[in-house]
Structures are given as structure tokens and as C-alpha cells.
Short mmCIF file of C-alpha atoms in Angstrom, two decimals:
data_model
loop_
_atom_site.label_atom_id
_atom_site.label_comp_id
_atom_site.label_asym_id
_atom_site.label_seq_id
_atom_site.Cartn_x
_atom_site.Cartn_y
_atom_site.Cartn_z
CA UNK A 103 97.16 45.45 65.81
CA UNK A 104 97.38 48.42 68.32
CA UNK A 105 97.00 46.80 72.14
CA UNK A 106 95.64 49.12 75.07
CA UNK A 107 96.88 48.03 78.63
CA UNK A 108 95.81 49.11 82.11
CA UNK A 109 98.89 49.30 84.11
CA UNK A 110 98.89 49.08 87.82
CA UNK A 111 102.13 49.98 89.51
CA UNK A 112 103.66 50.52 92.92
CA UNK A 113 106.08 53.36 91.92
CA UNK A 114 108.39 52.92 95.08
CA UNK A 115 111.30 51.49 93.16
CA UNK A 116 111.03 52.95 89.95
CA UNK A 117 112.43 56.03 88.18
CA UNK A 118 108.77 56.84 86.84
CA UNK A 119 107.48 56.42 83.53
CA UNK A 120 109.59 57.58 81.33
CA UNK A 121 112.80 55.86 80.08
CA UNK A 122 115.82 57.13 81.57
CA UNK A 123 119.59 57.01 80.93
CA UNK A 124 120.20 55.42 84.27
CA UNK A 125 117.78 53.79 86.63
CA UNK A 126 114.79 51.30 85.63
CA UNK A 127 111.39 53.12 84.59
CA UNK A 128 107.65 51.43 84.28
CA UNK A 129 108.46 52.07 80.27
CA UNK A 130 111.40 50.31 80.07
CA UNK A 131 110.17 47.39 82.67
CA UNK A 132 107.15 47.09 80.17
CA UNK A 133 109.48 47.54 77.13
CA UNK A 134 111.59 44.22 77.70
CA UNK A 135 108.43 42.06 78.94
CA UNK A 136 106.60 42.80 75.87
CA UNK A 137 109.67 42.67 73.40
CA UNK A 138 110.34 39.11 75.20
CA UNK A 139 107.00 37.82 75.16
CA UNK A 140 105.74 38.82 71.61
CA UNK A 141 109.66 38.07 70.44
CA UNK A 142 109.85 41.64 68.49
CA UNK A 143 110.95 44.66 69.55
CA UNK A 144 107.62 46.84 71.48
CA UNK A 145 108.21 50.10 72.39
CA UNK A 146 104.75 51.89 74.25
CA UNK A 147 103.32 54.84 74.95
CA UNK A 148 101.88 56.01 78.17
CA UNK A 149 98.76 58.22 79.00
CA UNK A 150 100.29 59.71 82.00
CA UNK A 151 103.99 59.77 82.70
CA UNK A 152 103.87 59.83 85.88
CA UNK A 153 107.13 60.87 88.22
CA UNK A 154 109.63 58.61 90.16
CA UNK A 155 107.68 57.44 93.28
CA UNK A 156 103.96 58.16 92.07
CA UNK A 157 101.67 55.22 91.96
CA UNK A 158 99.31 53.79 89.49
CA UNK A 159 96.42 51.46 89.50
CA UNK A 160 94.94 52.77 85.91
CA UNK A 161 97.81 54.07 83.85
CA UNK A 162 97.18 53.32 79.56
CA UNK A 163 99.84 52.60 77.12
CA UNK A 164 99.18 51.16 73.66
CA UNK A 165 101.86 49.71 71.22
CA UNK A 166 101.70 48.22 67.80
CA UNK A 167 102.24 43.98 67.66
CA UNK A 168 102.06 41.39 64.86
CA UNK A 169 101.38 38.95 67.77
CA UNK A 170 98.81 36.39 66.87
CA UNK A 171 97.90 36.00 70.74
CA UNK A 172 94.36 37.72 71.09
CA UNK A 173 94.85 41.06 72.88
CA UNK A 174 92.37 39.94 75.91
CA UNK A 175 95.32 37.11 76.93
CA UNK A 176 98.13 39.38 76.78
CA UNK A 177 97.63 40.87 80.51
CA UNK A 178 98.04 37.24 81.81
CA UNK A 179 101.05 36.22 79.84
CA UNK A 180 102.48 39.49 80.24
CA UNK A 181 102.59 39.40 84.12
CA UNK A 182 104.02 36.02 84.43
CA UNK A 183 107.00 38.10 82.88
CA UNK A 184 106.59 41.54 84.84
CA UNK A 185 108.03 42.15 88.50
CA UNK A 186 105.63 41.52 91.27
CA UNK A 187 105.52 46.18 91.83
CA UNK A 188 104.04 46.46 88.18
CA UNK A 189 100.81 44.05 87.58
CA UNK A 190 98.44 44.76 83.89
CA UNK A 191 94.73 44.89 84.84
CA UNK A 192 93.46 44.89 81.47
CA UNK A 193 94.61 44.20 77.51
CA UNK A 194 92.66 45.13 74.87
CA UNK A 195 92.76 45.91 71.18
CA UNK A 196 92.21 49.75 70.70
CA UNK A 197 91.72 51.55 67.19
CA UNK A 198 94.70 51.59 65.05
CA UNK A 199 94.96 55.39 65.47
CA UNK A 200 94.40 55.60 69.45
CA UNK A 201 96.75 57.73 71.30
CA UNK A 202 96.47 57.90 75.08
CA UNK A 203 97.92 61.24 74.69
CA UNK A 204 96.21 63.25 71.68
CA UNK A 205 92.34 62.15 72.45
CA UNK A 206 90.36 63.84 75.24
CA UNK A 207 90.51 62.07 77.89
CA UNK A 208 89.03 62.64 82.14
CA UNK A 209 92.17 61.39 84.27
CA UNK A 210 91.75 60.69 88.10
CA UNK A 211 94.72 61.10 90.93
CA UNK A 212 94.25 60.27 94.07
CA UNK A 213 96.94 62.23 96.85
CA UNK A 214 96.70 60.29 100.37
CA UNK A 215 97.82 61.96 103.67
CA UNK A 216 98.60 59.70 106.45
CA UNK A 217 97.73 62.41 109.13
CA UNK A 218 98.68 60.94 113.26
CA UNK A 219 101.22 61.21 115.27
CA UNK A 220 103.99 58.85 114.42
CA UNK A 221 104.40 57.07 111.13
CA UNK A 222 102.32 53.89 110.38
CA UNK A 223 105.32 51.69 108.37
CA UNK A 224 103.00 49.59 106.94
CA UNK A 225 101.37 52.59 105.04
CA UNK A 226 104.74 54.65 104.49
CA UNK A 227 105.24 53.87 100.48
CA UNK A 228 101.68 54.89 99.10
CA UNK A 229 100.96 57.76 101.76
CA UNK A 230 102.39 61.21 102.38
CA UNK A 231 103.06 61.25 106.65
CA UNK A 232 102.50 64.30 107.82
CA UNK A 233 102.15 64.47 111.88
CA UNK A 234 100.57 67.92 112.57
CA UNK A 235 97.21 68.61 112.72
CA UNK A 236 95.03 68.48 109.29
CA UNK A 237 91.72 70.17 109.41
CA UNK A 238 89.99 68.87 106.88
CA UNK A 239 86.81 71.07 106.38
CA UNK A 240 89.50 73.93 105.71
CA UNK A 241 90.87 72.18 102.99
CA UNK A 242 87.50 71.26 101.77
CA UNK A 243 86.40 75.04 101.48
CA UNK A 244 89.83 75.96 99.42
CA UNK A 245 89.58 73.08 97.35
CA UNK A 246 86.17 74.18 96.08
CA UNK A 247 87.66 77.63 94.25
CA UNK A 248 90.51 75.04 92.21
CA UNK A 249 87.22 73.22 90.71
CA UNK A 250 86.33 74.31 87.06
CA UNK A 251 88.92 76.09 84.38
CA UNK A 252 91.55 78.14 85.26
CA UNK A 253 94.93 79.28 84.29
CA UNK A 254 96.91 76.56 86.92
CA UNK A 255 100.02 78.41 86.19
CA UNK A 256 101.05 78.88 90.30
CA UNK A 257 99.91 75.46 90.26
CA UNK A 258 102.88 73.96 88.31
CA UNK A 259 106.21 73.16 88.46
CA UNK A 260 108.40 75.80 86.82
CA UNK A 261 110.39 73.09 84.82
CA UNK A 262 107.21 72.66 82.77
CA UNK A 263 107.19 73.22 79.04
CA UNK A 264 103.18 73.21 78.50
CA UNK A 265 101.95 75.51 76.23
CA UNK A 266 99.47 76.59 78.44
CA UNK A 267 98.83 76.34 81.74
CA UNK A 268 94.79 76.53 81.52
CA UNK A 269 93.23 73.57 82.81
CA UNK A 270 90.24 71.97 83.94
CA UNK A 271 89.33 70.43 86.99
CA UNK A 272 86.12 68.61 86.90
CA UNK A 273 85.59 67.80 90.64
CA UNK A 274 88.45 68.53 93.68
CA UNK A 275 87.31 65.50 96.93
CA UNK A 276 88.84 65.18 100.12
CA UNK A 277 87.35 62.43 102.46
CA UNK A 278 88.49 61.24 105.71
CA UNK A 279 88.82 57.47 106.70
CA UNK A 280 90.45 56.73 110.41
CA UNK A 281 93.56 58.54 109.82
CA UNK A 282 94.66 59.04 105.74
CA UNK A 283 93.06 62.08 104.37
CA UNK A 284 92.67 61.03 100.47
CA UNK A 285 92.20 64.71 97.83
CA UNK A 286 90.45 62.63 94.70
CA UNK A 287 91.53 65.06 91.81
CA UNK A 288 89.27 64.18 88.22
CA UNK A 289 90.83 66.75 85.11
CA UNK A 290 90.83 66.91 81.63
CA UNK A 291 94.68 67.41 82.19
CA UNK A 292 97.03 68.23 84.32
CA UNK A 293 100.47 70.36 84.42
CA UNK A 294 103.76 68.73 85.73
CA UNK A 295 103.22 68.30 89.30
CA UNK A 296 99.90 70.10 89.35
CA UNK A 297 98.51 67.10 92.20
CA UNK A 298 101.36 67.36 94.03
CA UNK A 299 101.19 71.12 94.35
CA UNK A 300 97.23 71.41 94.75
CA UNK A 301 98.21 68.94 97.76
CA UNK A 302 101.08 70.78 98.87
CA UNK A 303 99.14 73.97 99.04
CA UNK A 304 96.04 72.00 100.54
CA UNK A 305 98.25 70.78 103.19
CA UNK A 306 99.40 74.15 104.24
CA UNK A 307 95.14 75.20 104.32
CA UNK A 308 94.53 72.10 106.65
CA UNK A 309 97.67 73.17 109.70
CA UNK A 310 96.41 76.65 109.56
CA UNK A 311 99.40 78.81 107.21
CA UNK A 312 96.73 79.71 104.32
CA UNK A 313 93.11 81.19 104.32
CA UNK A 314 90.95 78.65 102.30
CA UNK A 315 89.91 82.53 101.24
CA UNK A 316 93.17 83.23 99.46
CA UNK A 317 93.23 80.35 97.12
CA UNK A 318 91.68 82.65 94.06
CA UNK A 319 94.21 85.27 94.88
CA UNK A 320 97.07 82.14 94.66
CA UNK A 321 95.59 81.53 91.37
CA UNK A 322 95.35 84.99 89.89
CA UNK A 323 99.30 85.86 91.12
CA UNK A 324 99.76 83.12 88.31
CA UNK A 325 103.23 82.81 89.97
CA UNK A 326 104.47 78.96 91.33
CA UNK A 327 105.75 80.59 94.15
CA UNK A 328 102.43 81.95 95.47
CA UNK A 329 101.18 78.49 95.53
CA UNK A 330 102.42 75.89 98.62
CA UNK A 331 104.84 73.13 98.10
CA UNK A 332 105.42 70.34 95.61
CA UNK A 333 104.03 67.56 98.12
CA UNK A 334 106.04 64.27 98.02
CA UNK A 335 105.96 61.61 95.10
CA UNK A 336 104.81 58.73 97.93
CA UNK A 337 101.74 60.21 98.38
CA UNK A 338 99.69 60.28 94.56
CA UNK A 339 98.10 57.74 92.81
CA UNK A 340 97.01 57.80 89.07
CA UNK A 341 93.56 55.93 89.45
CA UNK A 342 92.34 55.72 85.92
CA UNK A 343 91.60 57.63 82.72
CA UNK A 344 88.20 57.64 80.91
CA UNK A 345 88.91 58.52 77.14
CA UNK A 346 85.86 60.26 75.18
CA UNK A 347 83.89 58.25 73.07
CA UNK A 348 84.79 54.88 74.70
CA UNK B 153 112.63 51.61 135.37
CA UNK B 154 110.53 49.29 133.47
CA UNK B 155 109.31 50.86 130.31
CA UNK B 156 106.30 49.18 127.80
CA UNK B 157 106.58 50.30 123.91
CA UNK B 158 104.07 50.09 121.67
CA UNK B 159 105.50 49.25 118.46
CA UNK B 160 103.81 49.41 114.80
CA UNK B 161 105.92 47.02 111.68
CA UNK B 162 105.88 46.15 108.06
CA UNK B 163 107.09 42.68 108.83
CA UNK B 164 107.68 42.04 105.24
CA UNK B 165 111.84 42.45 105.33
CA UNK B 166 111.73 40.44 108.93
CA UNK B 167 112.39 37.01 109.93
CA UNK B 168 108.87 37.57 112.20
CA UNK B 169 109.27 38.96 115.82
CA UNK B 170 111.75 36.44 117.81
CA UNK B 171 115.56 36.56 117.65
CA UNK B 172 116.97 34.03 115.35
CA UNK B 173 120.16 32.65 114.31
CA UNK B 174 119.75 33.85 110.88
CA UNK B 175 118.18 36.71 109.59
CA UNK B 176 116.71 39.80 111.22
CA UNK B 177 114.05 40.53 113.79
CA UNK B 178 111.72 42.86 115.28
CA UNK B 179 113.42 41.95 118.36
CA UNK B 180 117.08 42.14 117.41
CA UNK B 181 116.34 45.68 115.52
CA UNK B 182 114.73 46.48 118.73
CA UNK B 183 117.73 45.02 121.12
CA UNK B 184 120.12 47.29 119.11
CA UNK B 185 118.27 50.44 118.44
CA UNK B 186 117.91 50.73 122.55
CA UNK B 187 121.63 49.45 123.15
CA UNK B 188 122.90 51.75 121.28
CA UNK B 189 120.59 54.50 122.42
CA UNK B 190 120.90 53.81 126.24
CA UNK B 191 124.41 52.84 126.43
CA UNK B 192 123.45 49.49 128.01
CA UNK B 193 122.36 45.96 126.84
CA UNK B 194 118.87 46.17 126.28
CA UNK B 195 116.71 42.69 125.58
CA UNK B 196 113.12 43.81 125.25
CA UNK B 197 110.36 40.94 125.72
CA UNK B 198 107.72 41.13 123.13
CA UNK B 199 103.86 40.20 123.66
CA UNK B 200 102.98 38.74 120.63
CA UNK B 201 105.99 37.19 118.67
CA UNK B 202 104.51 37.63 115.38
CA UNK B 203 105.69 34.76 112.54
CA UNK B 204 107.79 36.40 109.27
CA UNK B 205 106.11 38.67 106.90
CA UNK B 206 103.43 39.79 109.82
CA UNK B 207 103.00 43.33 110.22
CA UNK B 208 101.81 45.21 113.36
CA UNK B 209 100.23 48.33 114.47
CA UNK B 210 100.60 48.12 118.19
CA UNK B 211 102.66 45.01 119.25
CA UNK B 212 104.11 45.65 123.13
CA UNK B 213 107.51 45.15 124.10
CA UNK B 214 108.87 45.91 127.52
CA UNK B 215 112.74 46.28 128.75
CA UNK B 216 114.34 47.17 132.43
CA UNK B 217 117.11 50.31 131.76
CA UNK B 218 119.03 52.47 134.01
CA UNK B 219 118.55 55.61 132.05
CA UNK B 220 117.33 58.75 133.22
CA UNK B 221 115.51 59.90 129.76
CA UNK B 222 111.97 59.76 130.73
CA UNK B 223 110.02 57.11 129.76
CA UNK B 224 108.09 58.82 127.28
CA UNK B 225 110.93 60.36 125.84
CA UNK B 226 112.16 57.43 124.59
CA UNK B 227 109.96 56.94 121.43
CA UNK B 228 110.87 59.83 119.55
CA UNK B 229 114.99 59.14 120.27
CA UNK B 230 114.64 55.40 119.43
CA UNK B 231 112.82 56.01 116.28
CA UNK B 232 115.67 58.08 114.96
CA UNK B 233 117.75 54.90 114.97
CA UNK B 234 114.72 52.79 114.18
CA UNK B 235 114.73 51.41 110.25
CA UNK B 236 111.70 53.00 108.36
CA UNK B 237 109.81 49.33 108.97
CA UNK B 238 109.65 49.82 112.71
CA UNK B 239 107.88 52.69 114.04
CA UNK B 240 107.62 53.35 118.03
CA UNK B 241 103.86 54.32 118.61
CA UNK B 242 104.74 55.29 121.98
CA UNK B 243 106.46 54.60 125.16
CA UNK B 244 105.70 54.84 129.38
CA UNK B 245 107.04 53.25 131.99
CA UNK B 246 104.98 50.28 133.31
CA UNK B 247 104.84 48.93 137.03
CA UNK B 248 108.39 46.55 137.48
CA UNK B 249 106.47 43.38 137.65
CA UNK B 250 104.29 44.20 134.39
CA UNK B 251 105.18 40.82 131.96
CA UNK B 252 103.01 41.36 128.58
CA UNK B 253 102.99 37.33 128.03
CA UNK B 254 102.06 36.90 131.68
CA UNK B 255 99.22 39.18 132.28
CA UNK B 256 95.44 38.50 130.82
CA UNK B 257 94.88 40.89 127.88
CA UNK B 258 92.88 41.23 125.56
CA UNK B 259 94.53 41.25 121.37
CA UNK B 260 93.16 42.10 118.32
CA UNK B 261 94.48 40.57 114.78
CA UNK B 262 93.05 41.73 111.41
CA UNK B 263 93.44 39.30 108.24
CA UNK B 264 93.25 41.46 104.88
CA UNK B 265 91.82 39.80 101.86
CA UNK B 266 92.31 41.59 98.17
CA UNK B 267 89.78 39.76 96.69
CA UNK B 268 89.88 41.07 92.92
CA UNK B 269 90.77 39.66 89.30
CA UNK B 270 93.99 40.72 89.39
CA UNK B 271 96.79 41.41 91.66
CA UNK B 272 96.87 45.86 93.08
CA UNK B 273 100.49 45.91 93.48
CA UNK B 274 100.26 48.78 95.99
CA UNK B 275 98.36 46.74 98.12
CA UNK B 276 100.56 43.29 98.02
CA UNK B 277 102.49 43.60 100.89
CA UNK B 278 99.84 43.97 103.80
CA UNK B 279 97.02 41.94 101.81
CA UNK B 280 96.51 38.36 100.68
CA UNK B 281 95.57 38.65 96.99
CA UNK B 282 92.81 35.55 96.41
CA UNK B 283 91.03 36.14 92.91
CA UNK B 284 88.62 33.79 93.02
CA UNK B 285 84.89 35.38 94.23
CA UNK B 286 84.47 35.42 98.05
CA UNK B 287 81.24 35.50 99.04
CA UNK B 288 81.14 37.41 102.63
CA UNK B 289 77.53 36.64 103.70
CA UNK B 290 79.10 33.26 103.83
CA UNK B 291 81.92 34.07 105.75
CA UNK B 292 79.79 35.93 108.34
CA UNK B 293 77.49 32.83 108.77
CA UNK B 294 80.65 30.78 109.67
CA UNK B 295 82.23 33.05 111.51
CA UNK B 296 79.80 33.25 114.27
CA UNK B 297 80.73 29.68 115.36
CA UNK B 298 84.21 30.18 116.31
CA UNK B 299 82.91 33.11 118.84
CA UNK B 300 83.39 32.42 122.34
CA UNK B 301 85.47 29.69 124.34
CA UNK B 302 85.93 26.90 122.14
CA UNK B 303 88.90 24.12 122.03
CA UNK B 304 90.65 25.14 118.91
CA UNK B 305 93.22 22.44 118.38
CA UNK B 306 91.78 22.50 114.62
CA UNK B 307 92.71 25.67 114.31
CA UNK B 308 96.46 25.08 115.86
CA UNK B 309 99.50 24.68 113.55
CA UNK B 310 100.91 20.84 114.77
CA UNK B 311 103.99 22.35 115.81
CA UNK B 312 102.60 24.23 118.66
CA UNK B 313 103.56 23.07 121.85
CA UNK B 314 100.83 24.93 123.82
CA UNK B 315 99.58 23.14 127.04
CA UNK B 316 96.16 23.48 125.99
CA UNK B 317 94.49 24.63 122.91
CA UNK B 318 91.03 26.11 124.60
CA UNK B 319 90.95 29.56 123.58
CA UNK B 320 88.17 32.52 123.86
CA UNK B 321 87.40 34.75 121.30
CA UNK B 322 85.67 37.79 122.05
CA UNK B 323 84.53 38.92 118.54
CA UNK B 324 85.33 38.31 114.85
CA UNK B 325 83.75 40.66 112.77
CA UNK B 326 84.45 40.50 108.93
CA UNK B 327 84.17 44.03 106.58
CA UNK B 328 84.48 44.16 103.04
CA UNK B 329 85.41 47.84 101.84
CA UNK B 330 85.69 48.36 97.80
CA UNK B 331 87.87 45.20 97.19
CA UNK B 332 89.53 44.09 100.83
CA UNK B 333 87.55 42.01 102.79
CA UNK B 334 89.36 42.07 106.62
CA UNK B 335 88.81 39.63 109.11
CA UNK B 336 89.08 41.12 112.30
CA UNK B 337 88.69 38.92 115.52
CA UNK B 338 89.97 39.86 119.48
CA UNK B 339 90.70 37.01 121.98
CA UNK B 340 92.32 35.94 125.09
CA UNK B 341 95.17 34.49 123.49
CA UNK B 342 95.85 32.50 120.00
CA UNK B 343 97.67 29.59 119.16
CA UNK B 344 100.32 29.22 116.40
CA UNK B 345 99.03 29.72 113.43
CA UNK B 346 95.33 29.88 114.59
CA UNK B 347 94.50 33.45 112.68
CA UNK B 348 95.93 32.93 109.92
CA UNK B 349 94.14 29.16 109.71
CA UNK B 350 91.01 30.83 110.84
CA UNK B 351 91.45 33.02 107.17
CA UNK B 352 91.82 29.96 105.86
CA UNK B 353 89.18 28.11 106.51
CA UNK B 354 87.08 31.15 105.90
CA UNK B 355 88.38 31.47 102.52
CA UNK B 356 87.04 27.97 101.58
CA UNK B 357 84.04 28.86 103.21
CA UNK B 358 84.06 32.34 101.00
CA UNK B 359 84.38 30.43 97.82
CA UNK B 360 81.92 27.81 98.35
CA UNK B 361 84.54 24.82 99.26
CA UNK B 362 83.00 24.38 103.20
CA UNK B 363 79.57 24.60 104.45
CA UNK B 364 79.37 27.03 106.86
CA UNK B 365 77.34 25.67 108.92
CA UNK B 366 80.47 22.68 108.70
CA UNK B 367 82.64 24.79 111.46
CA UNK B 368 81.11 23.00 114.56
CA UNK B 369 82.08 19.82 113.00
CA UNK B 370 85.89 21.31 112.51
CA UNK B 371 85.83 22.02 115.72
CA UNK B 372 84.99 19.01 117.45
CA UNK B 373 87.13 17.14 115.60
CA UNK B 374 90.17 18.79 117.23
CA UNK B 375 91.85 17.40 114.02
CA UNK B 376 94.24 20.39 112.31
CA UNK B 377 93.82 18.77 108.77
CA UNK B 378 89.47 19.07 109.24
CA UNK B 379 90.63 22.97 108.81
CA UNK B 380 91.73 25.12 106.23
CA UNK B 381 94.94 26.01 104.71
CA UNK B 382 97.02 28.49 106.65
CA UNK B 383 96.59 31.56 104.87
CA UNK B 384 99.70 34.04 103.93
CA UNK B 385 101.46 35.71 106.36
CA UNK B 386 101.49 38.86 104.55
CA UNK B 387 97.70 39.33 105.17
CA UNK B 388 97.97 39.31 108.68
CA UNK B 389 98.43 42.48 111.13
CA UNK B 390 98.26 42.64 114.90
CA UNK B 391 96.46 45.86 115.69
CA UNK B 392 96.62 46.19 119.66
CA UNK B 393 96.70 44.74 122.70
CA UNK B 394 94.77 45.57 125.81
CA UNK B 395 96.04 44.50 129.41
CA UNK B 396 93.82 43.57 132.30
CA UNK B 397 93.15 46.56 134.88
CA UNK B 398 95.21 49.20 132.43
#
């Protein structure tokens, strides 16, 4: 059968998603637990890769078992055998021809902004610190001209290899709670480092450096170095992915 | 010149606040941070000497040095030298006889409860995962009776050796915000262990274990095994501290 799992992760220790020569990954963590719980040799596939750093509390990954445990118990069997940073939320048997990658699918990020003076330590690993002055209704008018479909091409990393760079964002929120500022990013996809940009740029709105006016023009230059900075891993959070027709 | 810090901690890597044989402390990171930065010995006296694993947002330390940086100065040169767990909020010079232990003042603890089916890693370290359902209306009702001056000796870990376990609390007001419920309660002064046991007990009451309207009872019976369990330390943070006629 083909298992789904909802993979919550704090990313602090790992090399991301995506199995590396050196350094541990969430693939390869997930990898051995499986292989050693269901004694055969699993090998998944994740929805979102996500980079060294980034966070998760809804990432998907599917692999193929001849396990006779029911999918449903797999989550708590699986987590006696996982560290304590990576914890399943959910297993569940998924069609034999689901890929989190190749349906349509609405994925959710979350970027969080720990905006006060001095660093709070106890919210330095899932929070980008940033000490200056944020103002947040700035950021709120730029982020408005990022909703809908565009061509995000100043919005990604130039180590991408995406066929194209149009994308759409369904909805672009930034609330305020004491002091984190948290941009709540919903997409049908999104380019490599995309979030991180969009926050990067957002960022550089909030202190003052960019009219929330110019944002269009950012997007038209279609050039990654109109855009602001790639804003640090710490910071994002994958929150979930909705795939169409479940 | 005597100078009063206000220092914030993830006390997950620390043997709790007080110097100890073994291990590391707030206190000894503290000791040699200023050393080193002064050019003197430095002891610092801390107001509340949190237990292991306890984090803080605004603990107060004070120390007598001969140095001519100004006092508030010294936070943003001590942080440099500062691990990433221990952040200086701020720093001021205080009156010579100022003694945070020996002045009335008013502190403020919260207790963080993840209270979902399974475990958000991101969260773990400054939360107390429970899974079973808490029911907070409950909580509230039970919480009202520990308002106020009240002997707490149930509430006092059995090796305290306080002089006398009468203790006021001011308020104790309990949240619940998506899945974290926080316990947040100001007082004169606690005893050992008396948050955290306070979480306890509130967790049994939460899930249906005590009555609520069973705290009086606990109370009078000045007994520390008619309470609850002592809840993690992980949960716990000390937010502030406010001294009389400041």
C-alpha cells in the first residue's frame, strides 16, 4: 500500500529535506525509521523540500510498504523510533498513484519576525530577529500587489531550475501578536526561496528602504536582484498542504 | 557602581540559575561573561534562581564593578560574549543597597501547556506537551481559589526549607490560544516548586482527575502529596519582576 504522513519538524539541526552526501536530512531521518520499523528498505517522497533550517508542522511524504500494520498506527510506532525535532502528526493510506508533487495542491508557509530590541533566546530557532523598527501596515499595503498570478521571477533564487517562474499566490497575511510579526503565505506553488524573498523584500517595506508602491515595478524588472533579500532559513514554517480533490 | 540586568534565557542547556559543582549556569555564564568583560571578578546575585530547564524573559541580576562603561552600556558589550541562550534585556545602575531577594516585588511566572494529539516539535522546548483533553473552564473555576494570601505548604516541594510557606498571589489568569493553554499567575514570592505544582494540580483538574471546587480542601491540608504532580520544567518561564517603589 502507498502511506501518506504529516511530518512536523523543527528544522534547526537538519540539512533540510533532501538527502545529502554529508549531514543528516528529514529524508534520510525518516528513511532509516521507516526501513527499521517496517524491516524493508522505504525510501519517501516529500511535498515540499524544504531548505536546511526551515520548519514544518504539515510537510507530506508517501512511500510504498508491504507492512501489514494498518496505516492509521504507523505515526505512533514510527515516533517511538524518530528523534524528539521530527514528530508524524498523521498516517494514512493514500491512492496507489498519489504524488505529493504532481497533483495540485494549496501549500501554506508561515515567515515569523521577532521584531524588539534585543533577542528573545527562547524564540531564536523558529523566528527571524530583526531589531529595527517594522511598520507593519507598510508591509501590509505591498503585500497586497504579490496576491494573485504573476511571473515571481525577481522573487526567486537564481539557482532555481523551474521551468517557469509564474505562480500563484492565493492570499499574502501579515498579523501582529506582542512582538513576532507572522507573513501567512497560501500558493499553488512556490519557486526556491520564493517565502524567504517575499519576506526579505517585505522586511525592507516595513524599516522604510522600499515604497509598498514599487512592489509591481519589482515584479515587472523580472530580475532577482530588484527584489530584497533571501530572509533567513530560522524564520519559515511549512504549515500544511491541501491537495485537490481530498 | 551597582548595576541591575534584566536577563531573558532558554534554560533548556542549563543546570537552572544557581552555580553548581557540575554543569553550567545562568549564573556562572553570567560570572564569566562580566569577568571577562570588566577585567574584574564579577559574582552577580540573581532574583529568582530558576530550577534546570526554566526559561526566562526578564530574570534580575545585580553585581558591584569598578568600571567606568556606563551602566547602560553594558548590555550590548556583555551580550557579545553572552551564548545565544542568554540574552541581556537591558542594564542601569541601581541604588548600592538595592538586593533583588531582599526587597518586596512583585513576579510574574507563565506555565505553557501544548495540549494537542501529538507532540509540535517546534514548540517542545518552552511548552509541556500533555495530549490528553484539558478542559480550561475547569481550570479557571479552580484557579480562582489559590488567589490571594493563602498558606501554600501543599503547593511546596518537601525540600524547601522556607521559614514559612504563606504566600500571596496577586492574579492567575489562564489563556488558551490555538493549542497552548498558559497559566499565568504574579505573587509576592513562590516557594520551590510551587508554579510548577500549581500546573500540576491544574492539569488534573483540566482532565477531570480533581474537583475544582477540591482546591480549598488541598489547601488546608498543608499536605504536599493532597496536590498535584510537579509539572515539567520546560513549561515554565519567568516573565518579569517588579520592585517596590521602582
Amino acid at each position: 500500500m502507498r502511506v501518506c504522513l504529516t511530518v512536523a519538524y523543527d528544522g534547526t539541526n537538519y540539512h533540510g529535506w533532501q538527502l545529502q552526501p554529508n549531514g543528516i536530512t528529514i529524508e534520510s531521518a525518516l528513511n532509516q525509521a521507516l526501513s527499521d520499523l517496517l524491516g524493508e528498505t522505504i525510501t519517501v517522497t516529500g511535498a515540499s523540500r524544504t531548505d536546511a533550517g526551515v520548519h514544518s508542522l504539515g510537510n507530506v511524504a508517501v512511500f510504498d510498504t508491504n507492512t501489514k500494520i494498518p496505516a492509521e498506527k504507523i505515526s505512533y510506532a514510527l515516533n517511538q523510533r524518530l528523534p524528539e525535532d521530527i514528530v508524524i502528526q498523521e498516517s494514512r493510506e493514500a491512492a496507489p498513484d498519489f504524488h505529493p508533487r504532481r497533483c495540485r495542491s494549496k501549500k501554506t508557509y508561515e515567515y515569523r519576525i521577532l521584531n524588539r530590541r534585543f533577542q528573545d533566546p527562547t524564540k531564536r530557532r523558529n523566528t527571524h530577529f530583526y531589531h529595527y523598527a517594522l511598520d507593519v501596515k507598510r508591509m501590509r499595503e505591498a503585500a497586497q500587489y504579490l496576491v494573485g498570478e504573476h511571473d515571481f521571477k525577481s522573487f526567486c533564487s537564481v539557482h532555481s531550475a523551474a521551468e517557469t517562474t509564474v505562480r500563484t499566490i492565493y492570499s499574502l497575511k501579515i498579523t501582529k501578536e506582542d512582538d513576532v510579526i507572522a507573513i501567512c503565505i497560501s500558493g499553488s506553488g512556490f519557486l526556491y526561496n520564493m517565502v524567504r524573498i517575499i519576506a526579505g523584500t517585505l522586511i525592507l517595506v516595513g524599516n522604510g528602504t522600499i515604497d509598498p508602491k514599487k512592489i509591481p515595478d519589482i515584479l515587472d524588472q523580472k530580475d532577482r536582484s530588484a527584489a530584497g533579500p533571501t530572509a533567513p532559513a530560522c524564520g519559515l514554517t511549512m504549515l500544511g498542504i491541501e491537495f485537490d480533490g481530498e
